C-alpha positions as a printed NumPy array, in Angstrom:
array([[-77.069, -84.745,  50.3  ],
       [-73.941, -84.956,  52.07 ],
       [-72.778, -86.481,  49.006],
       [-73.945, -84.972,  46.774],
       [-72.64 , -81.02 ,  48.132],
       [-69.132, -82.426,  48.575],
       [-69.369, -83.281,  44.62 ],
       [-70.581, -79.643,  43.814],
       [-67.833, -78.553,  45.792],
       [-65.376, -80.369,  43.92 ],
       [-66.345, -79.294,  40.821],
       [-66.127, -75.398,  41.936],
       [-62.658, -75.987,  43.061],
       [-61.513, -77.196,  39.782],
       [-63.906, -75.286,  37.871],
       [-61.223, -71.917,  39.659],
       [-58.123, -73.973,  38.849],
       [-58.582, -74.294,  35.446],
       [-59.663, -70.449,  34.868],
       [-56.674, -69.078,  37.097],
       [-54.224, -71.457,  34.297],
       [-55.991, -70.101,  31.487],
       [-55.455, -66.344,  32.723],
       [-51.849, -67.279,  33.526],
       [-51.621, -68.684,  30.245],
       [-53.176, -65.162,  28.751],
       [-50.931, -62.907,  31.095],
       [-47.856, -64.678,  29.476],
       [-49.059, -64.437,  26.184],
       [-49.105, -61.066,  26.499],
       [-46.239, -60.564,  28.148],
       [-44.336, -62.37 ,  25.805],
       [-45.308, -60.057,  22.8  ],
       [-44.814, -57.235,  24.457],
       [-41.168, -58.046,  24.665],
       [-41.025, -58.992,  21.318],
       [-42.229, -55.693,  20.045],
       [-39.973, -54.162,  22.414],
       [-37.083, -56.083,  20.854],
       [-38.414, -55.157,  17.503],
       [-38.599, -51.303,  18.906],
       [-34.805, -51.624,  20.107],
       [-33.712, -52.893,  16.583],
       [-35.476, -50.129,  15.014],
       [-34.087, -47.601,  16.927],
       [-30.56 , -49.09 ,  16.832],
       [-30.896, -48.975,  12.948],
       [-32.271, -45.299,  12.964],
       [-28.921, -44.564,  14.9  ],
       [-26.707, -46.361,  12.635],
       [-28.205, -45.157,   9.384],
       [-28.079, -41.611,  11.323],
       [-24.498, -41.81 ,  11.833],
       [-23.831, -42.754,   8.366],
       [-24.755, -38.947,   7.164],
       [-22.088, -36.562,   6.718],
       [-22.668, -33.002,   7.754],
       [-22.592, -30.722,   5.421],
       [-19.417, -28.996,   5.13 ],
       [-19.045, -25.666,   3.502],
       [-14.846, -24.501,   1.78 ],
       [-13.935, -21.647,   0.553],
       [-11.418, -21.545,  -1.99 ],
       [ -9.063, -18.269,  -2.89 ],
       [ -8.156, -18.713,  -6.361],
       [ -6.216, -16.599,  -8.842],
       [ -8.427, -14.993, -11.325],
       [ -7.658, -16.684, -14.509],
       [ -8.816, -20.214, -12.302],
       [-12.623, -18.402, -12.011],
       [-13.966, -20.143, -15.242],
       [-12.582, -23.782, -15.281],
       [-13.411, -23.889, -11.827],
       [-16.885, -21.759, -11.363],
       [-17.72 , -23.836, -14.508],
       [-17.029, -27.182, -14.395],
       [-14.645, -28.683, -11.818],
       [-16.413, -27.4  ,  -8.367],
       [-19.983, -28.822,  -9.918],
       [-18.375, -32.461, -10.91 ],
       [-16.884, -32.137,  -7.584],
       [-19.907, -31.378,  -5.685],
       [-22.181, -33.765,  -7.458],
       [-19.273, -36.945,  -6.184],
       [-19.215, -34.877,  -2.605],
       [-22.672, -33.742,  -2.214],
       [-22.173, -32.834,   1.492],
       [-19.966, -30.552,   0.501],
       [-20.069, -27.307,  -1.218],
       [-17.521, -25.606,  -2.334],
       [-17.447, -21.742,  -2.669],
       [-14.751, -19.723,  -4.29 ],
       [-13.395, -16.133,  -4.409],
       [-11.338, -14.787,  -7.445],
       [ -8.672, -11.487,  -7.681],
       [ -5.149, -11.377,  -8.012],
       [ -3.036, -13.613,  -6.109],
       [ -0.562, -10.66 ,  -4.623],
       [ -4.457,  -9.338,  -3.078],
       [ -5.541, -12.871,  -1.882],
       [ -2.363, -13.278,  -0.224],
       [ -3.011,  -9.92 ,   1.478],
       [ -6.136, -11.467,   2.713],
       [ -5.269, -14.086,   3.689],
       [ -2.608, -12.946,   6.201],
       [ -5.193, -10.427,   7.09 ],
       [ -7.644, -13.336,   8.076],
       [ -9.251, -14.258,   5.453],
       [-10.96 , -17.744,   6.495],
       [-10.142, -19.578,   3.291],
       [ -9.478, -23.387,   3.224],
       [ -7.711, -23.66 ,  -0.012],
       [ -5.241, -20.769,  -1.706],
       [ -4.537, -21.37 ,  -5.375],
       [ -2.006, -18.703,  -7.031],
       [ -0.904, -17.611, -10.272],
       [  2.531, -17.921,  -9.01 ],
       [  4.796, -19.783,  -6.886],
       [  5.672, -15.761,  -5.119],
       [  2.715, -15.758,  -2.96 ],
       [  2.408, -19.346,  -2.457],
       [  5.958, -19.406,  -0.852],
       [  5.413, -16.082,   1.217],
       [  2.517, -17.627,   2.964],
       [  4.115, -20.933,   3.324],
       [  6.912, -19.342,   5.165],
       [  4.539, -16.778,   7.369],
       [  2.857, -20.113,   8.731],
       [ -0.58 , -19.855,   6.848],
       [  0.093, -23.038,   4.533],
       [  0.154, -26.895,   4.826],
       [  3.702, -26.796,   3.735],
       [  3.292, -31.157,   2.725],
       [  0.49 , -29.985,   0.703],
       [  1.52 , -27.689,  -1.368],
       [  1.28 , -28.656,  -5.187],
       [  2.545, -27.257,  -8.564],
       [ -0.09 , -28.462, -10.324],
       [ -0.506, -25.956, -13.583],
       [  1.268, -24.08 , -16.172],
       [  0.392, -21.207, -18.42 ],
       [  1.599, -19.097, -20.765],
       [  2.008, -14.891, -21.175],
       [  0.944, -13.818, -24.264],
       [  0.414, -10.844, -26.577],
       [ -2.877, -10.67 , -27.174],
       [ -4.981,  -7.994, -29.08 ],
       [ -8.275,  -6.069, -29.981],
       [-10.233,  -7.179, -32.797],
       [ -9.38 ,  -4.962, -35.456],
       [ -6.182,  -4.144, -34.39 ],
       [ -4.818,  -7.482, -35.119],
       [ -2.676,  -6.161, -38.696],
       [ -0.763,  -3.529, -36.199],
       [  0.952,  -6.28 , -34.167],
       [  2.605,  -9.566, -35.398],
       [  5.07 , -10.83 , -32.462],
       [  5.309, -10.   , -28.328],
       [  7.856,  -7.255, -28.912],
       [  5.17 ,  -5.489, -30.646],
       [  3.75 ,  -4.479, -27.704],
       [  5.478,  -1.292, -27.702],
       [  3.812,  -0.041, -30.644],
       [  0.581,   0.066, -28.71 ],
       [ -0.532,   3.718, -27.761],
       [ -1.977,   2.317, -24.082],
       [ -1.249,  -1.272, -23.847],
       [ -2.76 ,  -2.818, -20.806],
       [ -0.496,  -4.595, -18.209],
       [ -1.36 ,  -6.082, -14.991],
       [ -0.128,  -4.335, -11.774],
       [  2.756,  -5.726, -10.872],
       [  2.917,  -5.015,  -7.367],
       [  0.153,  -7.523,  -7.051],
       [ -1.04 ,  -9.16 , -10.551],
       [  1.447, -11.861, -10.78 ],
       [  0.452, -11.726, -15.033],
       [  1.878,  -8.297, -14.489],
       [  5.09 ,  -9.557, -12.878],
       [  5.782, -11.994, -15.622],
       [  4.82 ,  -9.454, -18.362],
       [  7.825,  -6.626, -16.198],
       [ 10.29 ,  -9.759, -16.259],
       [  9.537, -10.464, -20.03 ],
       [  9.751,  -6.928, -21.154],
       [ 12.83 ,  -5.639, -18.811],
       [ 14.665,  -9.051, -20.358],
       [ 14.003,  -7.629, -24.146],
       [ 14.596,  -3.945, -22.974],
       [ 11.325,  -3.045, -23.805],
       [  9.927,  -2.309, -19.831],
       [ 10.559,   2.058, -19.316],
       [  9.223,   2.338, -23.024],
       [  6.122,   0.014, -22.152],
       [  5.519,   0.83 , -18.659],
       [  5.377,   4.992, -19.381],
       [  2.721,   4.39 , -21.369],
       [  0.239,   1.631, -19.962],
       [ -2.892,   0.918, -17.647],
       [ -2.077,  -1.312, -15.196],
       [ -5.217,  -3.295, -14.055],
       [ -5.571,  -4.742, -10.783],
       [ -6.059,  -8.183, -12.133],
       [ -5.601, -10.282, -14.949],
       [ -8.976, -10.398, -15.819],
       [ -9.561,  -6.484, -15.927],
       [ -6.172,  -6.568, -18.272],
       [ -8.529,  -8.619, -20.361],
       [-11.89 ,  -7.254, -20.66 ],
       [ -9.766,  -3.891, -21.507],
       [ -8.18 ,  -5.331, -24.759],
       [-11.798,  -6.695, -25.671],
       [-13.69 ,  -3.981, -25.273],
       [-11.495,  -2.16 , -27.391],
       [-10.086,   0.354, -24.581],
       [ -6.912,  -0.73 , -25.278],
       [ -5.356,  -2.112, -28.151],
       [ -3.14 ,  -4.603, -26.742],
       [ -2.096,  -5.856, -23.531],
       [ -0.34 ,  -9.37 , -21.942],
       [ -2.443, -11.934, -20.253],
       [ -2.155, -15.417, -19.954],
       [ -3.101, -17.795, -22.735],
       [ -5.798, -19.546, -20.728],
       [ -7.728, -15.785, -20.588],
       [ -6.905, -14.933, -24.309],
       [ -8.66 , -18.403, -24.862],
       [-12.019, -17.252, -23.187],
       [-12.611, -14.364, -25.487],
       [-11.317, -15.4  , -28.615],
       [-14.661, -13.57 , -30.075],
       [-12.815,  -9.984, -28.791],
       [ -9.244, -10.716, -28.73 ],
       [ -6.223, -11.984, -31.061],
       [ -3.029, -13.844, -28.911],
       [ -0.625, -12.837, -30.814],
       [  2.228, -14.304, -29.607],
       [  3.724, -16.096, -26.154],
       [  6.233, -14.509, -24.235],
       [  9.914, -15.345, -26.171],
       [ 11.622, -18.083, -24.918],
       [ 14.571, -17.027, -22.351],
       [ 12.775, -14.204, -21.644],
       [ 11.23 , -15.7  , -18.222],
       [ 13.725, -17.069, -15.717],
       [ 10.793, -19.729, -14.167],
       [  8.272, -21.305, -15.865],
       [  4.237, -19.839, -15.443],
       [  3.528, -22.155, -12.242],
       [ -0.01 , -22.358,  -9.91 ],
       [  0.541, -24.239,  -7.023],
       [ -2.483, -24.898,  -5.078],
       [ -2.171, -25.969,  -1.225],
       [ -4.774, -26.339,   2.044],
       [ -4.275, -23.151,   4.095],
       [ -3.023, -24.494,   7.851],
       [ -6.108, -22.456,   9.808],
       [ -8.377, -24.473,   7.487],
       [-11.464, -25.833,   9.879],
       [-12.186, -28.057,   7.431],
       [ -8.807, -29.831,   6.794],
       [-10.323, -33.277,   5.893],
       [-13.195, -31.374,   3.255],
       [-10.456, -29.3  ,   1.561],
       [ -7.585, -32.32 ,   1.24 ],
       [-10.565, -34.022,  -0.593],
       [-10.824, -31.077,  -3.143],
       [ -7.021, -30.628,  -3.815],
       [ -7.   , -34.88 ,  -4.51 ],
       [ -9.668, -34.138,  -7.087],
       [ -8.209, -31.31 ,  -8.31 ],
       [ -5.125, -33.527,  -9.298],
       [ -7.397, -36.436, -11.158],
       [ -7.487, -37.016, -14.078],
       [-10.745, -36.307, -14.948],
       [ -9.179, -32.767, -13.423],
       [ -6.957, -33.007, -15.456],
       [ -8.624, -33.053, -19.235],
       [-10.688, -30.246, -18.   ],
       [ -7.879, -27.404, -16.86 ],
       [ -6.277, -28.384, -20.213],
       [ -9.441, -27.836, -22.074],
       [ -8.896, -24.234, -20.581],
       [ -5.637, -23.937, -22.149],
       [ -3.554, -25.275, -18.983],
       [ -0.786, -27.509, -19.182],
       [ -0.712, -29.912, -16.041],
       [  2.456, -29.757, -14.514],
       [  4.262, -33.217, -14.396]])
């Protein structure tokens, strides 16, 4: 008996050894693949972070842009650049360039300034509101006689402006169109005899839409603008050669206060591509070399 409880003894004892190395073996197990998914959970994470990271914010610019830039840009060259930059979205606002100037020194928050004329460009650039490196001459134009349907017999050549009863000039005292149409005019002594007699509009676009809608039977513009209503308006004629001093130059630049400086550098780079390129000249612009 003595035996025989010693035996059943025995047994217990390594009946308990065995179970306590199985549970060990069990406790590891799962110990083990908990800190594998926690590895996996790490990596996931780390990934999330990364791929986070990679998003740009969206960005919103606001460009001020002459008024004769509203269609070739409204129209084609902000939506190709949008759908290449689709974090960023680019908003403009169109008038004269002597009034976005004004703005602009008066705090308007634009990123980009693109003028009719090298005048306003230059002003800013010297009051401190430009990115003097980035200013660009990137476009030329051309000021042209242009007139109302119907009226087309009554004038043959630019000089025949003064045989319009209210031709329609831009202001020049802000409508840089206007300015080059004074310069033009005063060079072929035609200005006191013009200027008695005409509407001055308060942009280049307003000169326009006057001539088209038949409220006046002739006025100067720039070629691009006689090119969007040819349905409504003749051009008659550019502006005689001699009779401008400069050549019809936009220069386009990032405004310094931008608070996007990196967003609107991008835009003036695509603005002087190629692919920019073929479509200001569809518009009747000659890129600037």
């Amino acid at each position: 008996m003595k035996k025989r409880s010693l035996f059943v003894a025995g047994l217990l004892v390594l009946a308990m050894v065995s179970g306590a190395g199985c549970g060990s073996g069990k406790r590891e197990d799962s110990q083990g693949q908990s800190s594998e998914n926690a590895g996996a959970d790490t990596e996931e994470s780390t990934d999330t972070q990364e791929n986070s990271s990679d998003e740009k914010e969206p960005v919103n610019i606001l460009i001020a842009a002459a008024a004769s830039l509203e269609y070739s840009l409204e129209d084609e060259l902000i939506p190709m650049f949008e759908e290449e930059h689709p974090e960023i979205t680019v908003e403009g606002t169109y008038d004269s360039s002597g009034k976005l100037q004004t703005q602009i020194e008066e705090g308007l928050e634009a990123d980009l300034f693109f003028s009719a004329a090298t005048a306003q460009m230059d002003a800013l650039t010297e009051e401190g509101f430009i990115q003097e490196d980035t200013v660009t001459d990137l476009l030329e134009n051309k000021i042209v006689l242009i007139a109302a349907k119907g009226e087309e017999g009554n004038f043959t050549s630019f000089e025949d402006i003064a045989k319009a009863e209210m031709p329609a000039l831009g202001d020049p005292a802000s409508v840089p169109a206007g300015q080059y149409a004074q310069e033009a005019l005063t060079n072929l002594g035609l200005w006191d005899e013009v200027s008695a007699k005409a509407s001055f509009g308060t942009n280049v676009t307003e000169v326009l839409n006057w001539v088209a809608e038949g409220s006046a039977q002739a006025g100067i513009v720039y070629a691009t603008d006689a090119a969007t209503q040819k349905d409504n308006v003749t051009q008659v004629a550019e502006a005689p050669e001699g009779s401008l001093a400069e050549p019809v130059l936009y220069p386009v630049a990032v405004t310094k206060n931008s608070q996007h400086q990196e967003e609107a550098q991008a835009f003036l780079d695509f603005l002087q591509s190629g692919e920019a390129a073929q479509v200001f000249e569809s518009y009747g612009f000659t890129v600037n070399e």
